[in-house]
Amino acid sequence: GTGTNIGDQIGNFTLTNCNGDSVSLHDSCGSSRITWLIGSATWCGYCPQQIAEARQAQQQVGAETLAFYIIADDVTSQSGCLSYAQSEGVDPSQMLYATQSSAAMNAVLNRVSGIGQGFPMNAIMNGYTMELLYAGDGYAEGLGNQVIEALNQ
């Protein structure tokens, strides 16, 4: 898909994770019910809270139900990625970056309708179809609990 609106299938992208592996969004299709992308930056004050919500939600429902990836806007090296993943308590395979600052955001989240320039940026998709279910920028307090509630319905 190439969609950018709620209800559309999100276009594919490939970024590098902290382990040096290429990660393609559509390759993860079918591995979980929900896929949550969080656009983050090392300087962002609210990003650690949003990341913690995603991590706690995944711990509660399991990785087969909720997958999440952090797209680090201002991280441009593998060592920087590993450092940021460690500081946020995130599995390095779930932290993604591009070698040019903001390139990852421009490739992914800045194309999605409903997401402005505020960090953290959130996009939540059906993990089987990559249909966009939610998009927004700025800290969305309680979003992790809303995802869990939706999964339990």
JSON list of C-alpha atoms in Angstrom, two decimals, residues 2-153:
[
{"chain": "A", "resi": 2, "resn": "THR", "atom": "CA", "xyz": [0.89, 3.61, -0.38]},
{"chain": "A", "resi": 3, "resn": "GLY", "atom": "CA", "xyz": [-1.82, 5.12, 1.80]},
{"chain": "A", "resi": 4, "resn": "THR", "atom": "CA", "xyz": [-1.34, 7.92, 4.26]},
{"chain": "A", "resi": 5, "resn": "ASN", "atom": "CA", "xyz": [-4.79, 8.23, 5.84]},
{"chain": "A", "resi": 6, "resn": "ILE", "atom": "CA", "xyz": [-6.70, 6.36, 8.55]},
{"chain": "A", "resi": 7, "resn": "GLY", "atom": "CA", "xyz": [-8.08, 3.20, 6.92]},
{"chain": "A", "resi": 8, "resn": "ASP", "atom": "CA", "xyz": [-5.35, 3.07, 4.25]},
{"chain": "A", "resi": 9, "resn": "GLN", "atom": "CA", "xyz": [-2.64, 0.43, 4.04]},
{"chain": "A", "resi": 10, "resn": "ILE", "atom": "CA", "xyz": [0.58, 2.19, 5.02]},
{"chain": "A", "resi": 11, "resn": "GLY", "atom": "CA", "xyz": [3.37, 2.19, 2.47]},
{"chain": "A", "resi": 12, "resn": "ASN", "atom": "CA", "xyz": [6.38, 0.03, 3.11]},
{"chain": "A", "resi": 13, "resn": "PHE", "atom": "CA", "xyz": [9.72, 1.30, 4.35]},
{"chain": "A", "resi": 14, "resn": "THR", "atom": "CA", "xyz": [13.05, -0.24, 5.22]},
{"chain": "A", "resi": 15, "resn": "LEU", "atom": "CA", "xyz": [15.31, 1.12, 7.95]},
{"chain": "A", "resi": 16, "resn": "THR", "atom": "CA", "xyz": [18.24, -0.30, 9.92]},
{"chain": "A", "resi": 17, "resn": "ASN", "atom": "CA", "xyz": [17.88, -1.51, 13.50]},
{"chain": "A", "resi": 18, "resn": "CYS", "atom": "CA", "xyz": [20.54, -1.19, 16.20]},
{"chain": "A", "resi": 19, "resn": "ASN", "atom": "CA", "xyz": [21.81, -4.70, 15.41]},
{"chain": "A", "resi": 20, "resn": "GLY", "atom": "CA", "xyz": [22.62, -3.58, 11.86]},
{"chain": "A", "resi": 21, "resn": "ASP", "atom": "CA", "xyz": [19.75, -5.55, 10.30]},
{"chain": "A", "resi": 22, "resn": "SER", "atom": "CA", "xyz": [17.44, -4.11, 7.65]},
{"chain": "A", "resi": 23, "resn": "VAL", "atom": "CA", "xyz": [13.85, -4.00, 8.88]},
{"chain": "A", "resi": 24, "resn": "SER", "atom": "CA", "xyz": [11.00, -3.73, 6.39]},
{"chain": "A", "resi": 25, "resn": "LEU", "atom": "CA", "xyz": [7.60, -2.80, 7.77]},
{"chain": "A", "resi": 26, "resn": "HIS", "atom": "CA", "xyz": [5.72, -5.12, 5.45]},
{"chain": "A", "resi": 27, "resn": "ASP", "atom": "CA", "xyz": [8.03, -8.03, 6.27]},
{"chain": "A", "resi": 28, "resn": "SER", "atom": "CA", "xyz": [6.59, -7.94, 9.79]},
{"chain": "A", "resi": 29, "resn": "CYS", "atom": "CA", "xyz": [3.05, -8.18, 8.41]},
{"chain": "A", "resi": 30, "resn": "GLY", "atom": "CA", "xyz": [1.20, -11.02, 10.11]},
{"chain": "A", "resi": 31, "resn": "SER", "atom": "CA", "xyz": [3.61, -11.37, 13.03]},
{"chain": "A", "resi": 32, "resn": "SER", "atom": "CA", "xyz": [1.35, -9.48, 15.45]},
{"chain": "A", "resi": 33, "resn": "ARG", "atom": "CA", "xyz": [-2.22, -8.15, 15.67]},
{"chain": "A", "resi": 34, "resn": "ILE", "atom": "CA", "xyz": [-1.07, -4.56, 16.15]},
{"chain": "A", "resi": 35, "resn": "THR", "atom": "CA", "xyz": [2.07, -2.74, 15.00]},
{"chain": "A", "resi": 36, "resn": "TRP", "atom": "CA", "xyz": [2.88, 0.54, 16.76]},
{"chain": "A", "resi": 37, "resn": "LEU", "atom": "CA", "xyz": [5.46, 2.95, 15.36]},
{"chain": "A", "resi": 38, "resn": "ILE", "atom": "CA", "xyz": [6.80, 5.67, 17.63]},
{"chain": "A", "resi": 39, "resn": "GLY", "atom": "CA", "xyz": [8.79, 8.52, 16.15]},
{"chain": "A", "resi": 40, "resn": "SER", "atom": "CA", "xyz": [11.26, 9.63, 18.78]},
{"chain": "A", "resi": 41, "resn": "ALA", "atom": "CA", "xyz": [14.32, 11.80, 19.31]},
{"chain": "A", "resi": 42, "resn": "THR", "atom": "CA", "xyz": [17.01, 11.70, 21.97]},
{"chain": "A", "resi": 43, "resn": "TRP", "atom": "CA", "xyz": [16.19, 15.27, 23.04]},
{"chain": "A", "resi": 44, "resn": "CYS", "atom": "CA", "xyz": [12.43, 14.64, 23.33]},
{"chain": "A", "resi": 45, "resn": "GLY", "atom": "CA", "xyz": [11.16, 15.01, 26.88]},
{"chain": "A", "resi": 46, "resn": "TYR", "atom": "CA", "xyz": [7.94, 13.02, 26.44]},
{"chain": "A", "resi": 47, "resn": "CYS", "atom": "CA", "xyz": [9.35, 10.27, 24.20]},
{"chain": "A", "resi": 48, "resn": "PRO", "atom": "CA", "xyz": [10.60, 8.09, 27.09]},
{"chain": "A", "resi": 49, "resn": "GLN", "atom": "CA", "xyz": [7.08, 8.08, 28.56]},
{"chain": "A", "resi": 50, "resn": "GLN", "atom": "CA", "xyz": [5.50, 7.07, 25.22]},
{"chain": "A", "resi": 51, "resn": "ILE", "atom": "CA", "xyz": [8.12, 4.37, 24.72]},
{"chain": "A", "resi": 52, "resn": "ALA", "atom": "CA", "xyz": [7.50, 3.08, 28.26]},
{"chain": "A", "resi": 53, "resn": "GLU", "atom": "CA", "xyz": [3.76, 2.85, 27.53]},
{"chain": "A", "resi": 54, "resn": "ALA", "atom": "CA", "xyz": [4.44, 0.78, 24.40]},
{"chain": "A", "resi": 55, "resn": "ARG", "atom": "CA", "xyz": [6.91, -1.44, 26.23]},
{"chain": "A", "resi": 56, "resn": "GLN", "atom": "CA", "xyz": [4.47, -2.01, 29.12]},
{"chain": "A", "resi": 57, "resn": "ALA", "atom": "CA", "xyz": [1.58, -2.69, 26.75]},
{"chain": "A", "resi": 58, "resn": "GLN", "atom": "CA", "xyz": [3.68, -5.26, 24.86]},
{"chain": "A", "resi": 59, "resn": "GLN", "atom": "CA", "xyz": [4.70, -6.92, 28.14]},
{"chain": "A", "resi": 60, "resn": "GLN", "atom": "CA", "xyz": [1.05, -7.15, 29.13]},
{"chain": "A", "resi": 61, "resn": "VAL", "atom": "CA", "xyz": [-0.35, -8.60, 25.89]},
{"chain": "A", "resi": 62, "resn": "GLY", "atom": "CA", "xyz": [2.73, -10.28, 24.38]},
{"chain": "A", "resi": 63, "resn": "ALA", "atom": "CA", "xyz": [4.85, -9.63, 21.29]},
{"chain": "A", "resi": 64, "resn": "GLU", "atom": "CA", "xyz": [2.60, -11.87, 19.16]},
{"chain": "A", "resi": 65, "resn": "THR", "atom": "CA", "xyz": [-0.22, -9.42, 19.87]},
{"chain": "A", "resi": 66, "resn": "LEU", "atom": "CA", "xyz": [1.62, -6.08, 19.87]},
{"chain": "A", "resi": 67, "resn": "ALA", "atom": "CA", "xyz": [4.82, -5.26, 18.02]},
{"chain": "A", "resi": 68, "resn": "PHE", "atom": "CA", "xyz": [6.37, -1.82, 18.30]},
{"chain": "A", "resi": 69, "resn": "TYR", "atom": "CA", "xyz": [9.27, -0.03, 16.69]},
{"chain": "A", "resi": 70, "resn": "ILE", "atom": "CA", "xyz": [10.95, 3.19, 17.74]},
{"chain": "A", "resi": 71, "resn": "ILE", "atom": "CA", "xyz": [12.10, 5.33, 14.82]},
{"chain": "A", "resi": 72, "resn": "ALA", "atom": "CA", "xyz": [14.92, 7.50, 16.15]},
{"chain": "A", "resi": 73, "resn": "ASP", "atom": "CA", "xyz": [14.91, 10.80, 14.27]},
{"chain": "A", "resi": 74, "resn": "ASP", "atom": "CA", "xyz": [18.28, 12.16, 15.36]},
{"chain": "A", "resi": 75, "resn": "VAL", "atom": "CA", "xyz": [20.26, 8.91, 15.65]},
{"chain": "A", "resi": 76, "resn": "THR", "atom": "CA", "xyz": [22.52, 8.33, 12.63]},
{"chain": "A", "resi": 77, "resn": "SER", "atom": "CA", "xyz": [24.89, 5.53, 13.69]},
{"chain": "A", "resi": 78, "resn": "GLN", "atom": "CA", "xyz": [24.67, 2.00, 15.00]},
{"chain": "A", "resi": 79, "resn": "SER", "atom": "CA", "xyz": [26.55, 2.93, 18.18]},
{"chain": "A", "resi": 80, "resn": "GLY", "atom": "CA", "xyz": [24.17, 5.86, 18.76]},
{"chain": "A", "resi": 81, "resn": "CYS", "atom": "CA", "xyz": [21.23, 3.56, 18.17]},
{"chain": "A", "resi": 82, "resn": "LEU", "atom": "CA", "xyz": [22.51, 1.00, 20.66]},
{"chain": "A", "resi": 83, "resn": "SER", "atom": "CA", "xyz": [23.09, 3.70, 23.25]},
{"chain": "A", "resi": 84, "resn": "TYR", "atom": "CA", "xyz": [19.59, 5.13, 22.78]},
{"chain": "A", "resi": 85, "resn": "ALA", "atom": "CA", "xyz": [17.96, 1.68, 22.89]},
{"chain": "A", "resi": 86, "resn": "GLN", "atom": "CA", "xyz": [19.79, 0.90, 26.12]},
{"chain": "A", "resi": 87, "resn": "SER", "atom": "CA", "xyz": [18.79, 4.22, 27.69]},
{"chain": "A", "resi": 88, "resn": "GLU", "atom": "CA", "xyz": [15.12, 3.56, 26.85]},
{"chain": "A", "resi": 89, "resn": "GLY", "atom": "CA", "xyz": [15.17, -0.12, 27.87]},
{"chain": "A", "resi": 90, "resn": "VAL", "atom": "CA", "xyz": [14.22, -1.19, 24.36]},
{"chain": "A", "resi": 91, "resn": "ASP", "atom": "CA", "xyz": [15.37, -4.33, 22.53]},
{"chain": "A", "resi": 92, "resn": "PRO", "atom": "CA", "xyz": [17.93, -3.10, 19.94]},
{"chain": "A", "resi": 93, "resn": "SER", "atom": "CA", "xyz": [16.01, -4.96, 17.22]},
{"chain": "A", "resi": 94, "resn": "GLN", "atom": "CA", "xyz": [13.04, -2.63, 17.88]},
{"chain": "A", "resi": 95, "resn": "MET", "atom": "CA", "xyz": [14.99, 0.65, 17.53]},
{"chain": "A", "resi": 96, "resn": "LEU", "atom": "CA", "xyz": [15.34, 1.88, 13.94]},
{"chain": "A", "resi": 97, "resn": "TYR", "atom": "CA", "xyz": [17.44, 4.66, 12.46]},
{"chain": "A", "resi": 98, "resn": "ALA", "atom": "CA", "xyz": [18.69, 6.16, 9.19]},
{"chain": "A", "resi": 99, "resn": "THR", "atom": "CA", "xyz": [22.20, 7.39, 8.49]},
{"chain": "A", "resi": 100, "resn": "GLN", "atom": "CA", "xyz": [20.96, 10.95, 7.86]},
{"chain": "A", "resi": 101, "resn": "SER", "atom": "CA", "xyz": [19.13, 12.89, 10.57]},
{"chain": "A", "resi": 102, "resn": "SER", "atom": "CA", "xyz": [15.38, 13.12, 9.93]},
{"chain": "A", "resi": 103, "resn": "ALA", "atom": "CA", "xyz": [15.63, 10.75, 6.93]},
{"chain": "A", "resi": 104, "resn": "ALA", "atom": "CA", "xyz": [13.78, 8.04, 8.86]},
{"chain": "A", "resi": 105, "resn": "MET", "atom": "CA", "xyz": [10.95, 10.42, 9.78]},
{"chain": "A", "resi": 106, "resn": "ASN", "atom": "CA", "xyz": [10.70, 11.72, 6.24]},
{"chain": "A", "resi": 107, "resn": "ALA", "atom": "CA", "xyz": [10.52, 8.17, 4.90]},
{"chain": "A", "resi": 108, "resn": "VAL", "atom": "CA", "xyz": [7.81, 7.06, 7.29]},
{"chain": "A", "resi": 109, "resn": "LEU", "atom": "CA", "xyz": [5.88, 9.17, 9.74]},
{"chain": "A", "resi": 110, "resn": "ASN", "atom": "CA", "xyz": [6.00, 12.61, 8.11]},
{"chain": "A", "resi": 111, "resn": "ARG", "atom": "CA", "xyz": [3.98, 11.19, 5.19]},
{"chain": "A", "resi": 112, "resn": "VAL", "atom": "CA", "xyz": [1.08, 10.08, 7.40]},
{"chain": "A", "resi": 113, "resn": "SER", "atom": "CA", "xyz": [-1.94, 12.35, 7.61]},
{"chain": "A", "resi": 114, "resn": "GLY", "atom": "CA", "xyz": [-2.69, 13.41, 11.17]},
{"chain": "A", "resi": 115, "resn": "ILE", "atom": "CA", "xyz": [0.95, 13.53, 12.21]},
{"chain": "A", "resi": 116, "resn": "GLY", "atom": "CA", "xyz": [2.50, 16.97, 12.49]},
{"chain": "A", "resi": 117, "resn": "GLN", "atom": "CA", "xyz": [5.97, 17.86, 13.68]},
{"chain": "A", "resi": 118, "resn": "GLY", "atom": "CA", "xyz": [5.52, 17.16, 17.40]},
{"chain": "A", "resi": 119, "resn": "PHE", "atom": "CA", "xyz": [7.40, 14.37, 19.13]},
{"chain": "A", "resi": 120, "resn": "PRO", "atom": "CA", "xyz": [6.67, 11.65, 19.93]},
{"chain": "A", "resi": 121, "resn": "MET", "atom": "CA", "xyz": [4.88, 10.68, 16.75]},
{"chain": "A", "resi": 122, "resn": "ASN", "atom": "CA", "xyz": [2.57, 7.66, 16.86]},
{"chain": "A", "resi": 123, "resn": "ALA", "atom": "CA", "xyz": [1.15, 5.44, 14.14]},
{"chain": "A", "resi": 124, "resn": "ILE", "atom": "CA", "xyz": [-0.79, 2.31, 15.04]},
{"chain": "A", "resi": 125, "resn": "MET", "atom": "CA", "xyz": [-1.64, -0.26, 12.39]},
{"chain": "A", "resi": 126, "resn": "ASN", "atom": "CA", "xyz": [-3.41, -3.54, 12.00]},
{"chain": "A", "resi": 127, "resn": "GLY", "atom": "CA", "xyz": [-0.45, -5.93, 12.17]},
{"chain": "A", "resi": 128, "resn": "TYR", "atom": "CA", "xyz": [-1.94, -8.27, 9.56]},
{"chain": "A", "resi": 129, "resn": "THR", "atom": "CA", "xyz": [-2.89, -5.74, 6.87]},
{"chain": "A", "resi": 130, "resn": "MET", "atom": "CA", "xyz": [-0.85, -2.61, 7.83]},
{"chain": "A", "resi": 131, "resn": "GLU", "atom": "CA", "xyz": [-4.10, -0.62, 7.75]},
{"chain": "A", "resi": 132, "resn": "LEU", "atom": "CA", "xyz": [-3.56, 2.65, 9.62]},
{"chain": "A", "resi": 133, "resn": "LEU", "atom": "CA", "xyz": [-5.80, 2.74, 12.70]},
{"chain": "A", "resi": 134, "resn": "TYR", "atom": "CA", "xyz": [-4.41, 5.76, 14.58]},
{"chain": "A", "resi": 135, "resn": "ALA", "atom": "CA", "xyz": [-2.00, 8.62, 13.84]},
{"chain": "A", "resi": 136, "resn": "GLY", "atom": "CA", "xyz": [-0.98, 11.56, 15.96]},
{"chain": "A", "resi": 137, "resn": "ASP", "atom": "CA", "xyz": [1.89, 13.66, 17.20]},
{"chain": "A", "resi": 138, "resn": "GLY", "atom": "CA", "xyz": [2.71, 14.80, 20.69]},
{"chain": "A", "resi": 139, "resn": "TYR", "atom": "CA", "xyz": [2.59, 12.66, 23.81]},
{"chain": "A", "resi": 140, "resn": "ALA", "atom": "CA", "xyz": [-0.61, 10.60, 23.86]},
{"chain": "A", "resi": 141, "resn": "GLU", "atom": "CA", "xyz": [-0.94, 9.76, 27.53]},
{"chain": "A", "resi": 142, "resn": "GLY", "atom": "CA", "xyz": [-2.78, 6.49, 28.05]},
{"chain": "A", "resi": 143, "resn": "LEU", "atom": "CA", "xyz": [-2.38, 5.34, 24.44]},
{"chain": "A", "resi": 144, "resn": "GLY", "atom": "CA", "xyz": [-0.88, 2.03, 25.61]},
{"chain": "A", "resi": 145, "resn": "ASN", "atom": "CA", "xyz": [-3.95, 1.34, 27.75]},
{"chain": "A", "resi": 146, "resn": "GLN", "atom": "CA", "xyz": [-6.25, 2.29, 24.86]},
{"chain": "A", "resi": 147, "resn": "VAL", "atom": "CA", "xyz": [-4.45, -0.21, 22.63]},
{"chain": "A", "resi": 148, "resn": "ILE", "atom": "CA", "xyz": [-4.84, -2.94, 25.26]},
{"chain": "A", "resi": 149, "resn": "GLU", "atom": "CA", "xyz": [-8.54, -2.13, 25.69]},
{"chain": "A", "resi": 150, "resn": "ALA", "atom": "CA", "xyz": [-9.09, -2.26, 21.93]},
{"chain": "A", "resi": 151, "resn": "LEU", "atom": "CA", "xyz": [-7.31, -5.62, 21.73]},
{"chain": "A", "resi": 152, "resn": "ASN", "atom": "CA", "xyz": [-9.51, -7.02, 24.47]},
{"chain": "A", "resi": 153, "resn": "GLN", "atom": "CA", "xyz": [-12.76, -6.13, 22.68]}
]
